PDB file of C-alpha atoms in Angstrom:
ATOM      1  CA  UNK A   1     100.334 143.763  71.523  1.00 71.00           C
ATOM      2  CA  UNK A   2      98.698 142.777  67.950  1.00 85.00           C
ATOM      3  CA  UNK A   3      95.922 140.296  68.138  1.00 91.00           C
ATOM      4  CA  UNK A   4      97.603 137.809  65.992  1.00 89.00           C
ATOM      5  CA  UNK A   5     100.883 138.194  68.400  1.00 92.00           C
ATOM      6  CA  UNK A   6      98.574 137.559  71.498  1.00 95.00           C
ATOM      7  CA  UNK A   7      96.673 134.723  69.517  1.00 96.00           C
ATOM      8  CA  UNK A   8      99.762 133.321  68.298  1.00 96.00           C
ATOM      9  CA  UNK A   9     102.227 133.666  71.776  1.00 96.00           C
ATOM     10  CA  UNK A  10      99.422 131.973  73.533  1.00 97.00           C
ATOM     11  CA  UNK A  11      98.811 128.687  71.420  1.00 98.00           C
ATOM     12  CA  UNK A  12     102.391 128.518  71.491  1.00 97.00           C
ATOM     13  CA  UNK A  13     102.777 128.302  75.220  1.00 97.00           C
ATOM     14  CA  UNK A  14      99.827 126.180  75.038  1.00 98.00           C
ATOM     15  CA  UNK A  15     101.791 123.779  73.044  1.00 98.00           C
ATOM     16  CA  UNK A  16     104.861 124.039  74.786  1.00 98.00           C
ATOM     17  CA  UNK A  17     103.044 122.722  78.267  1.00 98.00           C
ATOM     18  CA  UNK A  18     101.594 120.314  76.506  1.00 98.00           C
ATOM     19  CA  UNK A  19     105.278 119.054  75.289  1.00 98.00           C
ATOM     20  CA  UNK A  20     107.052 119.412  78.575  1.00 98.00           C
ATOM     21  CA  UNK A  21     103.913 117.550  80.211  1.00 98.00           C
ATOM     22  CA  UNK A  22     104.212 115.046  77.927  1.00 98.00           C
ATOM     23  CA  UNK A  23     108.008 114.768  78.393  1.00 98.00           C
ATOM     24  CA  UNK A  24     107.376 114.748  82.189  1.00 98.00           C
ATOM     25  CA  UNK A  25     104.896 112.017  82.330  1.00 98.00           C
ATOM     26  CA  UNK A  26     107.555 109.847  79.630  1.00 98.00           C
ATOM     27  CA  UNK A  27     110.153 110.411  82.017  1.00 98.00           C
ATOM     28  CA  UNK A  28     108.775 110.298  85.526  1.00 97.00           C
ATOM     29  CA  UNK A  29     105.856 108.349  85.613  1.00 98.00           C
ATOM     30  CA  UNK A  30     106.361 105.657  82.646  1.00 97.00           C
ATOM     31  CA  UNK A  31     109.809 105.695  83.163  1.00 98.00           C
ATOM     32  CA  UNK A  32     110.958 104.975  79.288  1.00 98.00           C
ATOM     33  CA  UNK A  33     114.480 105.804  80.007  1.00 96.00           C
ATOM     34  CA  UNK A  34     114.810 102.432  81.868  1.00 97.00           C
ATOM     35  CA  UNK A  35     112.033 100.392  79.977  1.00 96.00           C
ATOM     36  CA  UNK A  36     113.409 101.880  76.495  1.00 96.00           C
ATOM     37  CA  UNK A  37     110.141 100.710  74.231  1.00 96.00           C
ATOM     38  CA  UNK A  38     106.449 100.191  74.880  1.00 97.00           C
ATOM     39  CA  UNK A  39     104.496  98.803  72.278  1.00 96.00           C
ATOM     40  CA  UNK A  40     101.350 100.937  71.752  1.00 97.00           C
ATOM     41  CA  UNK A  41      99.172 100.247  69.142  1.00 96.00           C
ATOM     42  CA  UNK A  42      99.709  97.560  66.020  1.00 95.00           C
ATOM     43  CA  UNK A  43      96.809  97.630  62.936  1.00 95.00           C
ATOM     44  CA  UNK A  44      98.194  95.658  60.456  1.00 94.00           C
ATOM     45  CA  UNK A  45     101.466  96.635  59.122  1.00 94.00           C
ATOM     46  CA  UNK A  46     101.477  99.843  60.866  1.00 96.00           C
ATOM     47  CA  UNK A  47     102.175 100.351  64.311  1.00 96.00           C
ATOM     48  CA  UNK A  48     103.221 102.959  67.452  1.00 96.00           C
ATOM     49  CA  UNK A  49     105.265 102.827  69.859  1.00 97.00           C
ATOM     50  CA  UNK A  50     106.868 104.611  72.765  1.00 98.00           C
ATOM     51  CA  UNK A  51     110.960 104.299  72.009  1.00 97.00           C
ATOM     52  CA  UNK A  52     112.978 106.667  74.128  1.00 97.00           C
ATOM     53  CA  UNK A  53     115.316 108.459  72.530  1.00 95.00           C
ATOM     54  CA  UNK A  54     118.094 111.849  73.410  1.00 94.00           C
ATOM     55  CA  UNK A  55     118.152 113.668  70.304  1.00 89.00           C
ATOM     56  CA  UNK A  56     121.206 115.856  70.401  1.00 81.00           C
ATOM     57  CA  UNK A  57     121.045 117.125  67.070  1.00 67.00           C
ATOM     58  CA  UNK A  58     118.012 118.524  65.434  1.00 55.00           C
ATOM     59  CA  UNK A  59     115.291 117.083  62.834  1.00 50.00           C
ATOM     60  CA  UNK A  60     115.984 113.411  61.686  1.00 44.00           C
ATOM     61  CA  UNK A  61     119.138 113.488  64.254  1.00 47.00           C
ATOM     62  CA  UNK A  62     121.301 116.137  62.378  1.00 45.00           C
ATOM     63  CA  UNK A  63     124.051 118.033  63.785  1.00 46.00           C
ATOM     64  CA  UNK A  64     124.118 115.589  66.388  1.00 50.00           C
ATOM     65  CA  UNK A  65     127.833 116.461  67.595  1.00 52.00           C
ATOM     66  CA  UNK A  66     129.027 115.126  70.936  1.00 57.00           C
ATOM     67  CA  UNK A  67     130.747 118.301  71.736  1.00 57.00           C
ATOM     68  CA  UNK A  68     129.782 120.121  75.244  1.00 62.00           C
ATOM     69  CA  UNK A  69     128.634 123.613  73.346  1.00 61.00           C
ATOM     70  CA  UNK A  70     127.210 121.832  70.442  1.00 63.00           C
ATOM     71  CA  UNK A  71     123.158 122.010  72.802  1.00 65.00           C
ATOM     72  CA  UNK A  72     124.157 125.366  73.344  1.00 72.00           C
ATOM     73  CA  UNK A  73     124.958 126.552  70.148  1.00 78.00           C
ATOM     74  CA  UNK A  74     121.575 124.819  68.901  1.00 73.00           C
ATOM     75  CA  UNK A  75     119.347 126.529  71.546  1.00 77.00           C
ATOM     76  CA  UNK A  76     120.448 129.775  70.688  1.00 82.00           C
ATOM     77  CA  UNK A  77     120.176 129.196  67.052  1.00 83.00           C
ATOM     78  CA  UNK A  78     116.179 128.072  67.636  1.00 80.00           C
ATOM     79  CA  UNK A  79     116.078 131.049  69.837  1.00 85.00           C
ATOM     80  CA  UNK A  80     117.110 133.622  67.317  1.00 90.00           C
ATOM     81  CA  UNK A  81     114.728 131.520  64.918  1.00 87.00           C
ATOM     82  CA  UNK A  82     112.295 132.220  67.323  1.00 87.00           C
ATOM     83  CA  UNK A  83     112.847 135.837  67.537  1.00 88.00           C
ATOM     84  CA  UNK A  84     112.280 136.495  64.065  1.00 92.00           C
ATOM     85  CA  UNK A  85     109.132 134.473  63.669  1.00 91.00           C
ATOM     86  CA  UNK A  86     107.959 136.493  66.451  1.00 88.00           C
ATOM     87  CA  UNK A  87     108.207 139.593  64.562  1.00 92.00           C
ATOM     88  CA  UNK A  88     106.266 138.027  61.467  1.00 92.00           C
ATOM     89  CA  UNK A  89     103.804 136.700  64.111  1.00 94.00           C
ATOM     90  CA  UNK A  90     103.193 140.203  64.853  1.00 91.00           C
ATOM     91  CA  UNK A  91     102.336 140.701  61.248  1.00 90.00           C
ATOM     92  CA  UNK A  92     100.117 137.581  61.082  1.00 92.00           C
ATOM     93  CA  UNK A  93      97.436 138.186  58.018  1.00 90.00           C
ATOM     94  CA  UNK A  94      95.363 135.167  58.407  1.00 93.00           C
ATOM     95  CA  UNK A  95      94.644 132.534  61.296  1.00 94.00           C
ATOM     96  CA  UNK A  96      96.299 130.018  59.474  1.00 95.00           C
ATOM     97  CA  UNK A  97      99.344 131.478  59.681  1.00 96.00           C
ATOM     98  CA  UNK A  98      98.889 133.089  63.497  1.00 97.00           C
ATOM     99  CA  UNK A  99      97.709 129.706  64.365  1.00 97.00           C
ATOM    100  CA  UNK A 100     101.286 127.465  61.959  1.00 97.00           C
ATOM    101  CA  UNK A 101     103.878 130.117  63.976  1.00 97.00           C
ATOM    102  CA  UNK A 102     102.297 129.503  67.078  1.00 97.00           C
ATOM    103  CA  UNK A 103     103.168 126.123  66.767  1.00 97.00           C
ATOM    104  CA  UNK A 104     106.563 126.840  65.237  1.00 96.00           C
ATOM    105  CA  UNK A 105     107.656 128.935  68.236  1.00 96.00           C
ATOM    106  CA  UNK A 106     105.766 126.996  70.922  1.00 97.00           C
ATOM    107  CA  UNK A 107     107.692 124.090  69.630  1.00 96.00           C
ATOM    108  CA  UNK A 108     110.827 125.339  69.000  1.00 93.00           C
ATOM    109  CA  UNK A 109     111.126 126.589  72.313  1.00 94.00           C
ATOM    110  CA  UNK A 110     110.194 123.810  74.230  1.00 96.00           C
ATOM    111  CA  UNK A 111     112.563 121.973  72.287  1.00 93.00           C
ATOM    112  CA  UNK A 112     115.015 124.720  73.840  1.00 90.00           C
ATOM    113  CA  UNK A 113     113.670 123.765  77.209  1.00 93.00           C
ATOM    114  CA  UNK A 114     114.446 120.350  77.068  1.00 94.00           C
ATOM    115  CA  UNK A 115     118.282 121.102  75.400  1.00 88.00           C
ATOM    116  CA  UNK A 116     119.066 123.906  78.323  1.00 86.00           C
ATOM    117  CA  UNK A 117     117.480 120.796  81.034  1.00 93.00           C
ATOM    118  CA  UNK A 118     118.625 117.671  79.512  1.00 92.00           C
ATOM    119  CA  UNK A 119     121.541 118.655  77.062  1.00 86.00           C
ATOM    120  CA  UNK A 120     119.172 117.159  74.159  1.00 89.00           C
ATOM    121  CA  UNK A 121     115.920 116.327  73.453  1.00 93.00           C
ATOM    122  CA  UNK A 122     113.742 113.913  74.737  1.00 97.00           C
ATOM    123  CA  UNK A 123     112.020 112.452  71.805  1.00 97.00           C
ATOM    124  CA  UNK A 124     109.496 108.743  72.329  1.00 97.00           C
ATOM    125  CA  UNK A 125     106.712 108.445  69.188  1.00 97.00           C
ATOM    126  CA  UNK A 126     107.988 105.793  67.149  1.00 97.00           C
ATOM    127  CA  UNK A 127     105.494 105.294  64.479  1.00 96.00           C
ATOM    128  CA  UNK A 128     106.327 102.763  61.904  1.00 95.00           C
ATOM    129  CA  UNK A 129     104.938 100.855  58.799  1.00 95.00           C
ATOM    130  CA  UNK A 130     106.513  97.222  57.402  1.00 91.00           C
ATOM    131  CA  UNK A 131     109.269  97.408  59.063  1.00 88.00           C
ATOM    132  CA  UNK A 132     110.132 100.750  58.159  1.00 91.00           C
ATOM    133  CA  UNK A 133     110.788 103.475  61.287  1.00 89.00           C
ATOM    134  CA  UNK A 134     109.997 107.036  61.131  1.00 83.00           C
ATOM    135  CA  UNK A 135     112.533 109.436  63.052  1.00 88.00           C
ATOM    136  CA  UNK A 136     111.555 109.072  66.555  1.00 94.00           C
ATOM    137  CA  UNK A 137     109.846 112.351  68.098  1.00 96.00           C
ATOM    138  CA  UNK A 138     107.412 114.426  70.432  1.00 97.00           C
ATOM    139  CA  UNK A 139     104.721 116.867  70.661  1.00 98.00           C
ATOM    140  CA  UNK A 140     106.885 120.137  69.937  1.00 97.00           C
ATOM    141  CA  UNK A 141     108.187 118.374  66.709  1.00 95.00           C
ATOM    142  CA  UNK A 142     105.007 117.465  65.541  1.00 97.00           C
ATOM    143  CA  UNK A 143     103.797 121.336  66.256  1.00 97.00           C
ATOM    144  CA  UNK A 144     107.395 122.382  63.887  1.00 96.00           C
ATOM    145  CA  UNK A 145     106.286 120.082  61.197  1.00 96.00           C
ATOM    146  CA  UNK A 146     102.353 120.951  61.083  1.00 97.00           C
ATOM    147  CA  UNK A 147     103.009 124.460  61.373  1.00 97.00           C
ATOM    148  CA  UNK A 148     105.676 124.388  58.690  1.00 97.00           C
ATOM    149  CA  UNK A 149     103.670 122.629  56.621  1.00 97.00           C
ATOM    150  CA  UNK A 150     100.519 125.032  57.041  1.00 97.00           C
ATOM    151  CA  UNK A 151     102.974 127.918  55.881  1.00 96.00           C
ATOM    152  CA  UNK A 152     103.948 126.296  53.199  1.00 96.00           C
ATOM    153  CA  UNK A 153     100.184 125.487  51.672  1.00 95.00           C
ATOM    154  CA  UNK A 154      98.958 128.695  52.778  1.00 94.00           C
ATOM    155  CA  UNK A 155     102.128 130.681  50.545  1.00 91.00           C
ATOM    156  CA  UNK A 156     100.790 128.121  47.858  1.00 92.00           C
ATOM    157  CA  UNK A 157      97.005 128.436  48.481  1.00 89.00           C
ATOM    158  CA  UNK A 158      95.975 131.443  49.095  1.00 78.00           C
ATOM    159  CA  UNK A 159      95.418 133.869  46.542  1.00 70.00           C
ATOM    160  CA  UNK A 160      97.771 136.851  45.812  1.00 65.00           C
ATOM    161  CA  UNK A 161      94.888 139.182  46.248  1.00 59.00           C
ATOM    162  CA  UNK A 162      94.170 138.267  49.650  1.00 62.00           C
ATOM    163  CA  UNK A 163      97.838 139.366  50.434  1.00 55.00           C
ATOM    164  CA  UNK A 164      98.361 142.496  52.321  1.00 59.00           C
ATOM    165  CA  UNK A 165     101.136 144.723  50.624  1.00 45.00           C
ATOM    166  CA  UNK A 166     103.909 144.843  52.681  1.00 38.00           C
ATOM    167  CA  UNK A 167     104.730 148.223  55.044  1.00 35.00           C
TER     168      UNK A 167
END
């Protein structure tokens, strides 16, 4: 197994017990499914909250059919996802981007956890601003986002001469 592929696989399952934890804790011990919204933290205009939500669809709600396969179909689609970013893992050139698919997979497949348990995902940061709500979500999203933005700056960043040619 490559470095970056050992690197990588193991921030990801880092992340994803981090996530479930987090889930477990929301769901068991705080109980948000029955007490729905917990105020957290209010600095102005901006504020956080705990708001329990089952995502059934994916980013921002999307896809979000009521159908009994549609969870299905969506795990296996992050799955396959997955799988291929596993193979570029392998390939990793820098720590940046070992580090961003890490957190791509990690997420994505506790994401898959939750849809396979729950039939959706259990999503509770509300963070908000003057009224205005961000999508509701959880640790494994935030991972997807950060490491999808970190790809993105490092295709734009880095220098082509720090690029390995491809095999």
């Amino acid at each position: 197994m490559s470095r970056p592929l050992r690197t990588g696989v193991l921030f990801g399952l880092l992340l994803l017990v981090a996530d479930q934890l987090s889930k477990w804790w929301i769901l068991e011990v705080v109980r948000l499914e029955e007490v729905r919204n917990i105020p957290v933290l209010m600095l102005g205009p901006v504020g956080l909250d705990l708001t329990m939500v089952w995502n059934r669809g994916v980013t921002f709600g999307l896809f979000s059919g009521q159908g009994s396969w549609n969870h299905l179909i969506l795990a296996v689609l992050a799955l396959v996802v997955a799988g291929f970013l596993l193979r570029w893992l392998a390939r990793a050139e820098t720590r940046l981007v070992t580090y961003a698919l890490g957190a791509v997979i990690g997420g994505a497949v506790a994401n898959v956890i939750d849809r396979f348990r729950f039939g959706a995902v259990v999503d509770f940061v509300d963070v908000h601003a003057a009224g205005w709500h961000w999508y509701v979500f959880n640790l494994a999203d935030a991972a997807i986002v950060c490491g999808v933005l970190a790809l993105v700056a490092d295709a734009l960043i880095r220098p082509e001469t720090q690029r390995k040619e491809a095999p």
